[in-house]
Amino acid sequence: MTGPAASDSTAGAPSGSDPVVPADQLCDVRLTVNGVHHEARVPARRLLSDFLRHDLRLTGTHVGCEHGVCGACTVLLDDKPARSCLLLAVTAAGHEVTTVEGLGTPGDMHPVQQAFRECHGLQCGFCTPGFLTTVAAFIEDNPAPSEDEAREAISGNLCRCTGYQNIVASVLRAAEIAREDGPS
Amino acid sequence: MKPSAFAYAAPSSLEEALEVLAAAGGDAKVLAGGQSLLPILNMRLAAPAMVVDVNRLTDLAYVRTEPDAVVVGALARHADVEHDADAFTALPLLRQALQLVAHPVIRNRGTTVGSLAHADPSGEMTAVLALTGGSVTAASRDGNERVVAAADFFAGPLESSLQPAELAVSARFPCFPAGTSTAFVEVARRHGDYAMCGVGVAVTVEDGTVAAARAAFISMSPTPLVVDLGDAVVGRAVDAADWSAAVDLVRDVVDPEGDIHATAHYRRHLAGVLTGRALAGATGSAAGRAA
């Protein structure tokens, strides 16, 4: 599901002998996103969500509430879903991040993407990247979820369009497609 | 909705972290999971001069089950504790409560010790620490350590008794005596949201009768509230247990405040209902099903 291992990524900021980076200085951040190594110098307060969107120009990760409630900004950190608005980019240094751009391509969609298309699991699409990343990790952990488990898995993601019925159907269908495709 | 600027330290050893905290002189916040701290920083409810990021102290990412307690290191995520099989066997209350902490994705990052240090009156794990009679170990520079009992650890809403130069390095949740079963229930406006009232109970049964029962409440008082239910239930047969005396006792004891989510009257009502439900749930599992 994720790209090559981050063999070349090393922990980022801070460097040097003084362990504290003053508020007006930048930190080195080196990390792997969708299998590609990235380096940037950013303020310590840069949220991972903003780092992905503004510094790396990966705008697939959407920012909704920016305080951890809506789930739109969910990415995978070392294959586990996490809110990118509740992570500092410097904290993610040295780790592997997977965003929605890393799940699949239009010609080779991830089972979750296929399922959301088949089952009309999205309308406006704003919340969708967060659902896709959350569900992609979920069906790895639980390849044959019940409807209740599917609902619990997406309980931290808000959608204002669909009423969730088709999203739940998409989760179940995604697991089905992944099972048909065999182990990833 | 962005944090204000702060100095940043990401120490790679506990010693270094404690040096940095000591040198910071009080205006530093410790960042572990960040699932409570980052919203506060994003909304600028707090603007610390320094953030000390302890995510590199991977030695503290442990869940250790000892003969008489489960000990959780500062960097153990809620999900690590929730899914730890040994910890669940030794102290099912941990998982029972953790399943109510926010959402699975939040539990992937948030740490159990961090939520204790955050001391939110609606934080489930504060009640678990209080109900188990647990403690937090606080470390500071030069190898100093002190163990703070749950009753002394929570000083007020969002206020622990940690000193500015101290780091909470672990929490110890003692196991209950044999024959004890537990449950944790709560009611929230939305699934995964802050509870309007929540309660954990521990009921000890000997020879079919209740020998001891205690409850710990969240969202009912500035710090987790422990209520001894013994007067109401000790000596009763567990399979014919009528919990109404415990419900009445709880409603007499609690003194919640109202807010936009629930009136004081409704919270008191909930405290009773949930106590009855938790006692029935705990003893139901004692009677038959595995915990």
Short mmCIF file of C-alpha atoms in Angstrom, two decimals, chain B residues 29 115-123 126 148-162 219-225:
data_model
loop_
_atom_site.label_atom_id
_atom_site.label_comp_id
_atom_site.label_asym_id
_atom_site.label_seq_id
_atom_site.Cartn_x
_atom_site.Cartn_y
_atom_site.Cartn_z
CA LYS B 29 4.45 22.25 27.05
CA SER B 115 -4.30 12.22 28.74
CA LEU B 116 -3.67 11.83 32.48
CA ALA B 117 -1.29 14.80 32.47
CA HIS B 118 -3.87 16.79 30.51
CA ALA B 119 -6.26 16.15 33.46
CA ASP B 120 -9.42 16.83 31.52
CA PRO B 121 -12.40 16.28 33.85
CA SER B 122 -14.08 14.39 30.99
CA GLY B 123 -11.06 12.20 30.25
CA THR B 126 -8.44 9.93 34.72
CA VAL B 148 2.11 10.71 42.77
CA ALA B 149 -1.05 8.88 43.82
CA ALA B 150 -4.15 9.46 41.69
CA ALA B 151 -5.86 11.30 44.55
CA ASP B 152 -3.01 13.85 44.60
CA PHE B 153 -2.31 13.92 40.88
CA PHE B 154 -5.47 15.70 39.69
CA ALA B 155 -5.40 19.22 41.08
CA GLY B 156 -8.28 20.73 39.12
CA PRO B 157 -9.80 20.91 35.65
CA LEU B 158 -6.94 20.64 33.11
CA GLU B 159 -4.49 20.89 35.97
CA SER B 160 -2.27 18.12 37.25
CA SER B 161 0.12 18.42 40.17
CA LEU B 162 3.12 17.95 37.88
CA SER B 219 -17.61 15.12 33.66
CA MET B 220 -19.21 15.42 37.10
CA SER B 221 -16.62 17.39 39.05
CA PRO B 222 -13.33 19.27 38.50
CA THR B 223 -11.35 16.07 39.07
CA PRO B 224 -12.41 12.41 38.79
CA LEU B 225 -14.91 11.61 41.52
#
